[in-house]
Coordinates of C-alpha atoms in Angstrom, one line a residue:
Chain X
M1 CA 10.5 -14.8 -24.8
N2 CA 9.8 -16.5 -21.4
S3 CA 6.6 -18.3 -20.4
E4 CA 8.2 -21.2 -18.8
T5 CA 6.9 -22.2 -15.7
P6 CA 7.5 -24.8 -13.1
A7 CA 5.3 -27.9 -12.5
F8 CA 3.5 -26.9 -9.3
S9 CA 1.9 -29.7 -7.5
I10 CA -1.4 -29.0 -5.4
D11 CA -1.6 -31.2 -2.4
A12 CA -4.5 -32.7 -1.4
E13 CA -4.5 -30.9 2.0
G14 CA -4.8 -27.4 0.5
I15 CA -2.7 -25.0 -0.5
D16 CA 0.2 -23.4 1.1
A17 CA 1.4 -20.3 -0.5
E18 CA 4.7 -20.2 1.3
K19 CA 5.7 -23.2 -0.2
I20 CA 4.6 -21.7 -3.6
M21 CA 6.7 -18.8 -3.2
A22 CA 9.9 -21.0 -1.9
E23 CA 9.3 -22.7 -5.2
I24 CA 9.1 -19.7 -7.2
K25 CA 12.0 -18.0 -5.7
A26 CA 14.1 -21.5 -6.7
S27 CA 12.7 -21.5 -10.1
I28 CA 13.9 -17.7 -10.3
A29 CA 17.4 -18.6 -9.0
D30 CA 17.5 -21.3 -11.7
K31 CA 16.1 -18.9 -14.4
A32 CA 18.7 -16.3 -13.7
A33 CA 21.6 -18.6 -13.6
R34 CA 20.3 -19.5 -17.3
G35 CA 20.5 -15.7 -18.1
L36 CA 16.6 -15.3 -18.6
Y37 CA 16.8 -12.4 -16.9
R38 CA 19.7 -10.5 -18.4
D39 CA 17.3 -8.3 -19.9
M40 CA 17.9 -4.3 -19.9
R41 CA 13.9 -3.8 -19.7
I42 CA 13.6 -5.2 -16.2
A43 CA 16.0 -2.3 -14.9
Q44 CA 13.2 0.2 -16.7
A45 CA 10.4 -1.5 -15.0
E46 CA 12.1 -1.2 -11.8
R47 CA 12.3 2.4 -11.4
A48 CA 9.1 2.7 -9.7
N49 CA 9.9 0.0 -7.3
L50 CA 13.3 1.4 -5.9
V51 CA 11.2 3.7 -3.5
N52 CA 9.8 0.6 -1.9
L53 CA 13.1 -1.4 -1.5
G54 CA 15.6 1.2 -1.3
N55 CA 16.5 -0.3 2.2
D56 CA 16.5 -3.8 1.2
E57 CA 20.0 -5.0 0.4
N58 CA 19.2 -7.9 -1.7
F59 CA 17.1 -5.8 -4.2
L60 CA 19.6 -3.5 -4.5
K61 CA 22.6 -6.2 -5.3
Y62 CA 19.4 -7.5 -7.9
Y63 CA 19.0 -3.9 -9.3
I64 CA 22.8 -3.4 -9.9
E65 CA 22.6 -6.8 -11.8
C66 CA 19.6 -5.1 -13.7
L67 CA 21.8 -2.3 -14.3
R68 CA 24.7 -4.4 -15.7
N69 CA 22.4 -5.7 -18.1
A70 CA 20.7 -2.6 -19.4
V71 CA 24.1 -0.8 -19.4
F72 CA 25.3 -1.4 -23.1
V73 CA 22.3 0.3 -25.2
D74 CA 22.0 -0.8 -28.7
I75 CA 21.8 2.4 -30.5
N76 CA 19.8 0.4 -33.5
D77 CA 17.2 -1.4 -31.0
F78 CA 14.6 0.7 -32.1
E79 CA 12.2 0.8 -35.1
I80 CA 11.7 3.9 -37.1
R81 CA 7.9 4.6 -36.9
E82 CA 5.3 7.2 -38.1
K83 CA 2.0 7.7 -36.0
R84 CA 0.2 10.0 -38.8
R85 CA -1.5 7.7 -41.5
L86 CA -1.2 10.4 -44.4
G87 CA 2.2 10.1 -46.2
A88 CA 3.5 7.9 -43.7
F89 CA 5.9 5.8 -46.1
L90 CA 7.6 8.9 -47.0
L91 CA 8.1 10.2 -43.4
V92 CA 9.3 7.2 -42.6
A93 CA 11.8 7.3 -45.5
F94 CA 12.7 11.0 -44.4
K95 CA 13.4 9.9 -41.1
R96 CA 15.7 7.2 -42.1
I97 CA 17.8 9.4 -44.6
V98 CA 18.0 12.1 -41.4
W99 CA 19.0 9.2 -39.2
N100 CA 21.6 8.0 -41.9
L101 CA 23.0 11.5 -42.1
L102 CA 23.4 12.1 -38.5
K103 CA 25.0 8.6 -37.9
F104 CA 28.4 10.0 -37.8
Y105 CA 27.8 12.4 -34.9
T106 CA 25.2 10.1 -32.6
Y107 CA 27.4 7.2 -33.1
R108 CA 30.5 8.9 -31.4
L109 CA 28.0 10.2 -28.4
W110 CA 26.6 6.9 -28.2
S111 CA 29.7 5.3 -27.8
Q112 CA 31.1 8.0 -25.3
Q113 CA 27.8 7.2 -23.4
N114 CA 27.9 3.7 -23.1
Q115 CA 31.6 3.8 -22.0
I116 CA 30.4 6.2 -19.0
N117 CA 27.3 4.1 -18.4
G118 CA 29.7 1.0 -18.2
L119 CA 32.2 2.9 -15.8
L120 CA 29.5 4.0 -13.4
V121 CA 28.0 0.5 -12.9
T122 CA 31.5 -0.6 -12.2
A123 CA 31.8 2.1 -9.8
I124 CA 28.4 1.2 -8.5
E125 CA 29.2 -2.3 -8.1
S126 CA 32.8 -2.2 -6.3
L127 CA 31.2 0.3 -3.8
D128 CA 28.6 -1.7 -3.1
A129 CA 30.8 -5.1 -3.2
K130 CA 32.9 -2.9 -0.8
Y131 CA 30.7 -1.9 1.8
R132 CA 28.7 -5.3 1.9
G133 CA 32.2 -6.7 2.8
R134 CA 33.1 -4.3 5.5
I135 CA 29.5 -4.5 6.9
E136 CA 29.4 -8.3 7.1
A137 CA 32.8 -7.8 8.8
L138 CA 31.4 -5.7 11.3
E139 CA 28.5 -7.9 11.7
R140 CA 31.2 -11.1 12.3
K141 CA 33.3 -8.9 14.8
L142 CA 30.3 -7.8 16.8
A143 CA 28.7 -11.2 17.0
A144 CA 32.2 -12.5 18.2
A145 CA 32.1 -9.9 20.9
D146 CA 28.8 -10.4 22.2
K147 CA 29.6 -14.1 22.3
E148 CA 32.8 -13.4 24.3
K149 CA 30.9 -10.9 26.8
N150 CA 28.6 -13.9 27.5
I151 CA 31.1 -16.5 28.6
C152 CA 32.9 -13.8 30.4
H153 CA 29.6 -12.8 32.2
K154 CA 28.9 -16.3 32.9
D155 CA 32.2 -17.3 34.3
A156 CA 32.1 -13.8 36.3
Q157 CA 28.8 -15.6 38.0
E158 CA 30.2 -18.7 38.6
S159 CA 33.1 -17.4 40.4
T160 CA 30.7 -15.5 42.5
K161 CA 28.9 -18.6 43.6
Chain Z
M28 CA -22.3 -5.3 26.4
S29 CA -22.4 -1.2 27.8
G30 CA -26.1 -0.1 27.0
M31 CA -26.3 3.2 26.3
Q32 CA -22.7 4.2 26.4
H33 CA -21.7 7.4 24.2
L34 CA -19.2 6.9 21.4
I35 CA -18.1 10.1 19.3
F36 CA -16.6 9.3 16.3
V37 CA -14.5 11.7 14.3
S38 CA -12.6 11.7 11.1
P39 CA -11.6 14.8 8.6
R40 CA -14.0 13.5 6.1
F41 CA -17.5 11.6 6.3
A42 CA -17.7 8.6 3.6
E43 CA -20.8 9.8 1.4
G44 CA -20.2 9.1 -2.2
P45 CA -17.3 7.6 -4.5
T46 CA -14.4 9.8 -3.2
V47 CA -14.2 8.8 0.3
G48 CA -11.1 6.5 1.4
G49 CA -10.8 3.3 3.0
A50 CA -10.4 4.8 6.5
E51 CA -13.7 7.0 6.5
T52 CA -15.5 3.9 5.2
L53 CA -14.4 1.9 8.1
L54 CA -15.0 4.6 10.9
K55 CA -18.4 5.2 9.5
L56 CA -19.4 1.6 9.2
Q57 CA -17.9 0.9 12.9
A58 CA -20.3 3.9 13.8
Q59 CA -23.4 2.5 12.3
R60 CA -22.4 -0.9 13.7
A61 CA -22.0 0.6 17.0
Q62 CA -25.5 2.2 17.1
K63 CA -26.8 -1.4 16.4
L64 CA -25.1 -3.1 19.1
G65 CA -26.9 -0.4 21.5
Y66 CA -24.3 2.4 21.9
E67 CA -25.3 6.1 21.2
A68 CA -22.9 6.9 18.3
T69 CA -22.4 10.5 17.4
F70 CA -20.2 11.4 14.4
L71 CA -18.3 14.7 14.0
T72 CA -16.6 15.7 10.6
T73 CA -15.7 18.8 8.4
C74 CA -17.7 19.9 5.1
A75 CA -14.7 19.1 3.3
R76 CA -15.3 16.5 0.4
D77 CA -12.2 16.5 -1.5
H78 CA -8.7 15.6 0.4
F79 CA -6.7 18.0 -1.5
S80 CA -8.2 21.2 -1.6
W81 CA -10.1 20.6 1.6
R82 CA -12.3 23.2 0.6
N83 CA -16.0 23.6 2.7
E84 CA -18.3 22.0 0.0
L85 CA -21.0 20.8 2.3
E86 CA -23.2 22.7 4.7
P87 CA -22.1 22.7 8.3
G88 CA -24.9 21.8 10.9
L89 CA -26.3 18.6 12.3
R90 CA -27.9 15.6 9.8
R91 CA -29.1 12.4 9.9
V92 CA -26.9 10.8 7.4
D93 CA -27.5 6.8 6.9
G94 CA -29.1 6.6 10.1
L95 CA -26.1 8.4 12.2
N96 CA -26.1 11.8 13.6
V97 CA -23.5 13.5 11.5
H98 CA -22.3 17.0 12.8
F99 CA -20.6 18.7 10.0
F100 CA -18.3 21.6 10.6
P101 CA -16.2 24.1 8.7
V102 CA -12.4 23.5 8.0
D103 CA -10.2 26.5 9.1
E104 CA -9.6 28.7 6.1
N105 CA -6.3 30.4 7.4
R106 CA -4.2 27.5 6.4
D107 CA -0.6 28.3 5.1
I108 CA -0.2 25.8 2.6
A109 CA 3.1 26.6 1.4
A110 CA 4.4 25.9 5.0
F111 CA 2.5 22.9 5.4
L112 CA 3.9 21.6 2.0
R113 CA 7.3 22.2 2.7
I114 CA 7.4 20.5 6.1
Q115 CA 5.4 17.9 4.6
E116 CA 8.1 17.4 1.8
S117 CA 10.5 16.8 4.6
I118 CA 8.8 14.7 6.9
S119 CA 7.6 12.4 4.2
R120 CA 10.9 11.4 3.1
N121 CA 12.4 11.3 6.9
G122 CA 14.2 14.4 6.5
S123 CA 15.5 16.7 8.8
Y124 CA 13.0 18.7 10.9
T125 CA 12.3 20.0 14.4
P126 CA 9.6 19.7 16.7
E127 CA 8.4 23.3 16.1
D128 CA 8.4 22.5 12.1
E129 CA 6.1 19.4 13.3
Q130 CA 3.6 21.6 15.2
I131 CA 3.8 24.0 11.8
W132 CA 2.8 21.3 9.8
L133 CA 0.1 20.2 12.2
A134 CA -1.5 23.7 12.4
N135 CA -1.5 23.8 8.7
S136 CA -3.0 20.6 7.9
V137 CA -6.9 20.5 7.9
N138 CA -8.1 21.5 11.2
S139 CA -11.5 22.6 12.4
S140 CA -11.5 24.9 15.8
A141 CA -15.2 24.6 15.5
L142 CA -15.0 20.8 15.7
C143 CA -12.6 20.8 18.4
D144 CA -14.5 23.6 20.5
Y145 CA -17.6 20.9 20.6
L146 CA -15.4 18.4 21.5
R147 CA -14.4 20.5 24.6
K148 CA -17.5 21.5 25.4
Q149 CA -18.4 17.5 25.8
E150 CA -16.2 17.2 28.6
N151 CA -18.5 16.0 31.0
D152 CA -19.9 13.6 28.9
N153 CA -18.0 10.2 29.7
A154 CA -18.1 9.2 25.8
W155 CA -15.2 7.7 24.3
V156 CA -13.9 9.7 21.2
I157 CA -12.7 7.4 18.5
I158 CA -10.7 9.3 15.9
G159 CA -9.0 8.6 12.8
P160 CA -6.9 8.4 10.4
Y161 CA -3.8 9.2 12.2
L162 CA -2.4 11.7 9.5
F163 CA -4.6 14.9 9.5
G164 CA -3.9 17.7 11.9
L165 CA -7.5 17.4 12.8
T166 CA -6.6 14.0 14.2
W167 CA -3.8 15.3 16.4
F168 CA -5.8 18.4 17.7
A169 CA -8.9 16.7 18.4
A170 CA -6.9 13.7 20.1
Q171 CA -5.3 16.3 22.6
V172 CA -9.0 17.4 23.7
R173 CA -9.5 14.5 26.0
P174 CA -6.3 12.2 25.4
D175 CA -7.6 10.1 28.5
K176 CA -11.0 9.0 26.6
T177 CA -9.4 8.9 23.3
L178 CA -9.1 5.8 21.2
L179 CA -7.3 6.1 17.7
V180 CA -8.2 4.5 14.9
P181 CA -4.9 5.3 13.0
C182 CA -4.7 3.1 9.6
L183 CA -0.9 3.5 10.2
H184 CA 1.5 2.6 7.3
D185 CA 5.3 2.6 7.5
E186 CA 5.8 6.0 6.2
G187 CA 7.7 9.2 6.9
F188 CA 4.9 10.9 9.0
A189 CA 4.7 7.8 11.1
Y190 CA 8.1 8.6 12.5
A191 CA 7.4 12.3 13.6
R192 CA 7.6 12.7 17.0
A193 CA 4.4 14.5 17.4
I194 CA 2.7 11.4 16.3
K195 CA 4.6 9.2 18.6
E196 CA 3.2 11.4 21.3
M197 CA -0.5 11.3 20.2
F198 CA -0.1 7.5 20.1
C199 CA 1.3 7.6 23.5
K200 CA -1.1 10.0 25.2
A201 CA -4.3 8.0 23.8
A202 CA -6.1 6.0 26.0
G203 CA -6.2 2.8 23.4
I204 CA -5.8 2.3 20.0
L205 CA -8.1 0.3 17.7
F206 CA -5.8 -1.4 14.9
N207 CA -7.2 -2.9 11.8
S208 CA -4.7 -5.8 11.5
E209 CA -2.1 -7.1 13.4
P210 CA 0.8 -6.2 11.3
E211 CA -0.2 -2.4 11.5
K212 CA -0.1 -3.2 15.5
E213 CA 3.2 -4.6 15.5
L214 CA 4.3 -1.6 13.3
A215 CA 3.2 0.8 16.2
K216 CA 4.3 -1.0 18.9
K217 CA 7.9 -1.2 17.2
L218 CA 7.6 2.8 16.4
Y219 CA 6.4 3.9 19.9
G220 CA 6.9 0.9 22.2
L221 CA 3.2 1.0 23.2
G222 CA 2.4 -1.8 25.9
E223 CA -0.2 -4.6 24.6
E224 CA -3.0 -3.4 27.2
K225 CA -3.3 -0.1 25.0
C226 CA -3.6 -2.3 21.6
A227 CA -6.6 -3.8 20.2
V228 CA -7.2 -5.2 16.7
V229 CA -10.4 -5.0 15.6
G230 CA -11.0 -3.7 11.7
M231 CA -14.0 -4.0 9.7
G232 CA -16.7 -6.6 8.9
M233 CA -17.0 -7.8 5.2
N234 CA -20.5 -8.7 3.7
P235 CA -20.2 -12.1 1.5
F236 CA -21.7 -11.5 -1.9
E237 CA -22.7 -14.0 -4.9
V238 CA -21.8 -13.1 -8.4
S239 CA -21.1 -14.9 -11.3
P240 CA -17.5 -15.1 -12.9
S241 CA -19.1 -14.9 -16.2
A242 CA -21.2 -11.7 -15.7
F243 CA -18.7 -9.2 -16.3
A244 CA -17.3 -10.6 -19.6
E245 CA -20.9 -11.0 -21.0
K246 CA -21.9 -7.4 -20.3
H247 CA -19.0 -5.9 -21.6
D248 CA -18.2 -8.5 -24.5
F249 CA -14.8 -8.7 -23.1
H250 CA -13.6 -12.6 -23.3
K251 CA -9.7 -12.2 -23.0
P252 CA -8.1 -13.3 -19.7
Y253 CA -7.5 -10.4 -17.3
I254 CA -6.0 -9.3 -14.1
I255 CA -7.8 -6.4 -12.1
Y256 CA -6.7 -3.7 -9.8
S257 CA -9.7 -1.8 -7.7
G258 CA -8.9 1.6 -5.9
R259 CA -7.5 5.0 -6.6
R260 CA -4.7 5.1 -9.4
E261 CA -1.7 7.2 -7.9
T262 CA 1.9 6.7 -7.1
G263 CA 1.4 6.0 -3.5
K264 CA -1.0 3.2 -4.5
G265 CA 1.5 1.5 -6.7
T266 CA -0.5 1.5 -10.1
P267 CA 2.8 3.0 -12.0
L268 CA 4.8 0.0 -11.0
L269 CA 2.0 -2.3 -11.9
L270 CA 1.7 -0.8 -15.4
D271 CA 5.3 -1.0 -16.1
Y272 CA 5.7 -4.5 -14.7
F273 CA 2.1 -5.8 -16.8
A274 CA 3.6 -4.1 -19.9
L275 CA 6.9 -6.1 -19.6
F276 CA 5.0 -9.2 -18.8
R277 CA 3.0 -8.9 -22.2
K278 CA 6.6 -8.3 -24.1
R279 CA 8.5 -11.1 -22.3
T280 CA 5.8 -13.6 -22.2
D281 CA 3.9 -13.0 -25.4
L282 CA 0.4 -13.8 -23.4
D283 CA -2.3 -11.7 -24.6
L284 CA -3.3 -10.7 -21.0
K285 CA -5.5 -7.6 -20.3
I286 CA -5.7 -5.1 -17.1
V287 CA -9.0 -4.0 -15.8
F288 CA -8.8 -1.0 -13.6
T289 CA -11.8 0.2 -11.4
G290 CA -11.7 3.2 -9.3
S291 CA -10.6 7.0 -9.7
G292 CA -7.6 9.0 -10.8
P293 CA -5.8 8.8 -14.1
I294 CA -3.8 5.8 -15.8
D295 CA -0.7 7.0 -17.0
A296 CA 0.2 3.9 -19.2
P297 CA 2.5 3.6 -22.0
P298 CA 1.2 4.2 -25.3
E299 CA 1.7 0.5 -26.6
L300 CA -0.4 -0.7 -23.5
E301 CA -3.4 1.8 -23.6
K302 CA -5.4 -0.9 -26.3
H303 CA -5.0 -3.6 -23.4
I304 CA -6.3 -1.7 -20.7
L305 CA -9.8 -1.5 -19.7
D306 CA -10.7 1.3 -17.7
L307 CA -14.3 1.4 -15.9
G308 CA -13.4 4.4 -13.8
F309 CA -15.9 4.3 -10.4
V310 CA -18.5 1.7 -11.0
P311 CA -21.2 0.4 -8.7
E312 CA -20.3 -2.4 -6.0
Q313 CA -21.9 -5.2 -8.2
D314 CA -20.2 -4.4 -11.2
K315 CA -17.0 -3.8 -9.3
H316 CA -17.5 -7.4 -7.8
E317 CA -18.5 -9.1 -11.0
A318 CA -15.3 -7.6 -12.6
M319 CA -12.9 -9.0 -9.7
A320 CA -14.8 -12.6 -10.2
G321 CA -14.0 -12.8 -13.8
A322 CA -10.4 -12.1 -13.1
L323 CA -7.1 -14.0 -13.3
A324 CA -5.9 -12.3 -10.2
F325 CA -6.5 -9.1 -8.3
C326 CA -3.3 -7.2 -8.4
H327 CA -2.4 -4.9 -5.5
P328 CA 0.8 -3.5 -5.7
S329 CA 0.2 -1.0 -2.7
V330 CA 3.0 -1.1 -0.2
N331 CA 1.0 1.1 2.4
E332 CA -2.1 -0.4 3.5
S333 CA -3.6 -0.7 7.5
F334 CA -6.7 -3.1 6.8
G335 CA -6.6 -4.2 2.7
I336 CA -10.4 -3.7 1.8
V337 CA -10.3 -4.4 -1.9
L338 CA -8.4 -7.2 -1.1
L339 CA -10.8 -8.8 1.0
E340 CA -13.4 -8.0 -1.4
A341 CA -11.3 -9.9 -4.4
W342 CA -11.3 -13.1 -1.9
L343 CA -15.2 -12.7 -1.4
A344 CA -15.3 -12.8 -5.3
K345 CA -13.1 -16.1 -5.1
T346 CA -10.1 -14.5 -6.8
P347 CA -6.7 -15.2 -5.8
A348 CA -4.5 -12.3 -5.3
L349 CA -1.1 -11.1 -6.4
V350 CA 0.4 -8.4 -3.8
H351 CA 3.5 -6.3 -3.2
A352 CA 5.9 -8.5 -0.8
Q353 CA 6.8 -5.1 1.2
C354 CA 3.3 -4.6 2.3
A355 CA 2.8 -6.3 5.5
V356 CA -0.7 -6.4 5.7
N357 CA -1.8 -7.5 2.5
R358 CA 1.2 -10.1 2.9
Y359 CA 0.1 -11.3 6.0
H360 CA -3.7 -11.8 4.7
C361 CA -2.1 -13.8 1.7
Q362 CA 0.1 -16.0 4.0
K363 CA -2.7 -16.3 6.8
S364 CA -5.3 -17.2 4.1
N365 CA -3.2 -18.8 1.4
G366 CA -5.3 -17.0 -1.0
G367 CA -2.6 -15.1 -2.6
L368 CA 1.1 -15.0 -3.8
W369 CA 3.4 -11.9 -3.4
F370 CA 6.3 -10.3 -5.0
D371 CA 9.0 -7.8 -4.6
S372 CA 10.5 -7.4 -7.8
Y373 CA 10.0 -8.1 -11.6
P374 CA 11.1 -11.7 -11.7
E375 CA 8.6 -12.6 -9.0
F376 CA 5.8 -11.0 -10.5
E377 CA 6.5 -12.5 -13.6
E378 CA 6.9 -16.0 -12.1
A379 CA 3.7 -15.6 -9.8
L380 CA 1.4 -14.1 -12.7
L381 CA 2.4 -17.1 -15.0
I382 CA 1.5 -19.8 -12.3
L383 CA -1.7 -18.1 -11.8
H384 CA -2.2 -18.1 -15.7
N385 CA -1.3 -21.2 -16.5
N386 CA -2.7 -23.2 -13.4
R387 CA -6.7 -23.1 -13.2
P388 CA -7.2 -25.4 -10.4
L389 CA -4.6 -23.6 -8.4
R390 CA -6.4 -20.1 -9.3
D391 CA -9.9 -22.0 -8.0
R392 CA -8.2 -23.3 -4.7
M393 CA -6.3 -20.0 -4.0
G394 CA -9.8 -17.9 -4.4
N395 CA -11.7 -20.4 -2.5
A396 CA -9.0 -20.3 0.6
G397 CA -9.1 -16.6 0.3
E398 CA -12.9 -16.7 0.4
K399 CA -13.1 -18.9 3.5
Y400 CA -10.3 -16.6 5.4
V401 CA -12.5 -13.7 5.0
L402 CA -15.8 -15.1 5.9
R403 CA -14.1 -16.6 9.2
E404 CA -11.9 -13.4 10.1
Y405 CA -14.1 -10.7 9.0
D406 CA -17.8 -11.8 9.8
W407 CA -19.3 -8.9 11.1
K408 CA -20.2 -10.9 14.3
T409 CA -16.5 -11.6 14.8
I410 CA -15.8 -7.9 14.5
E411 CA -18.5 -6.7 16.8
K412 CA -17.3 -9.0 19.5
K413 CA -13.9 -7.6 18.9
F414 CA -15.1 -4.3 19.2
V415 CA -16.9 -4.8 22.4
S416 CA -14.1 -6.5 24.3
A417 CA -11.7 -3.5 23.0
L418 CA -14.1 -0.9 24.6
E419 CA -14.4 -3.3 27.6
Q420 CA -10.3 -3.5 27.7
F421 CA -9.9 0.2 27.7
S422 CA -12.6 1.0 30.2
K423 CA -10.8 -1.6 32.5
N424 CA -7.4 0.2 31.9
S425 CA -8.7 3.6 32.8
L426 CA -10.3 2.2 36.0
A427 CA -7.1 0.8 36.8
K428 CA -5.1 3.9 36.6
P429 CA -4.5 5.8 39.6
Q430 CA -6.8 9.2 40.0
R431 CA -5.1 12.4 40.3
S432 CA -5.5 13.5 43.6
P433 CA -7.3 16.8 44.0
R434 CA -4.8 19.7 44.7

């Protein structure tokens, strides 16, 4: 459950949406540090958002974190239910028996799938870290080369004066 | 003002009835206002009403509709829909396609040879031809008839189609572009390298209204707090994202918040959410405004807007907004007005909605700030001035252009 909200002050001069958004981001960072978004359901809810933010590097980092939180599925995290009213009790009992009989096989599948999920997320994380690092290094080099080029250009201009 | 200057408006559909989109409404209202200002306005459109099938449903010919002379022309029925869809898919995802593919795509989009022929016959008329929105074959071919007199009302979005070479060529050839917002103009300048002299931001005026915030709850016996979405329900408008976020918000916060939908299209909600959704479907404007006025927030998850009519309407109902941060136009409106917040991920959605839910004074202040912004920026008088000055600017540009010497 999470219904914490930071105390926002409304100043007398009026509303500043940018300021509120900055406070929201600070509050999210704080909550993330406290693990309040370690929730596998967030990764599912973000599915439809991937297309909007596919080119946003920060979103990719955030989505990989969501995947990390969602990767190990709890096989018992579902309720055995029955929508039909008639004989619902019996049907639920029957489903439980079937579930218990199949447990041996499903647990093996589940454990293998969890392992694969974990390995895949680890691979994506390391790829992201590797390319993020490379791009940052290239950007630094590029900035340094630009700076050097500007200095040379200035020197050349001064020497021609 | 230009006296009886003739303006020819062209749009693939004419805004009549509930299913027409914002772009068509905007063009119709611009034509009506232009007529009131003393221009002679003529509207050219097709006999289609449905933007999926483009079937000829209306009678061709000239009719007087809502004070305008409207010429209805049949849509060409020789479309190769399979070829169109194949290339459209590639263009929409910024895939690989050739200039020839683009031509096949445009030729098999909605077109009306009869409309273009009519436009050709008006060649001696000194009228401005105001055409939009940008995405259709008809717009492209109509813009080729008299590019030096063509003014586009593109309703441009940052999507795959905007990157097609043919679209760039259409923007570059047109005499001027009438944008709906600053971010839309900036996008076009970035994509097509347009000069400032070819661009003008006009948009559409918004009519203020008075509604009681409690009217909706009383009428529908609906007394729980709710957020509202108005418009078409489709992936492009972000409604699946809104449903996923809202379902998770309810689970994570344990708040009994509801969601009200107005507009057309199916709502594909998870079963556990169904009882927390009130789908009003297409409702009269008054009902929509009442529903907006009673909401905690108006939520607009679309990332493709060129103007944001419903967002501005929600502010006129004094309701704060929550919009997708990747929609440059809606975010711009929120930043300029301080009437709304934005999100680009679930945690931001949750935090922003919690703040609006828990803080009534903040909601009121943001709603009022939004209303002030719309009244200040989108008053019809202001828009009319912008429209007239845009036409004057484009007339000056065309006079300043060197005339071709006779051979």
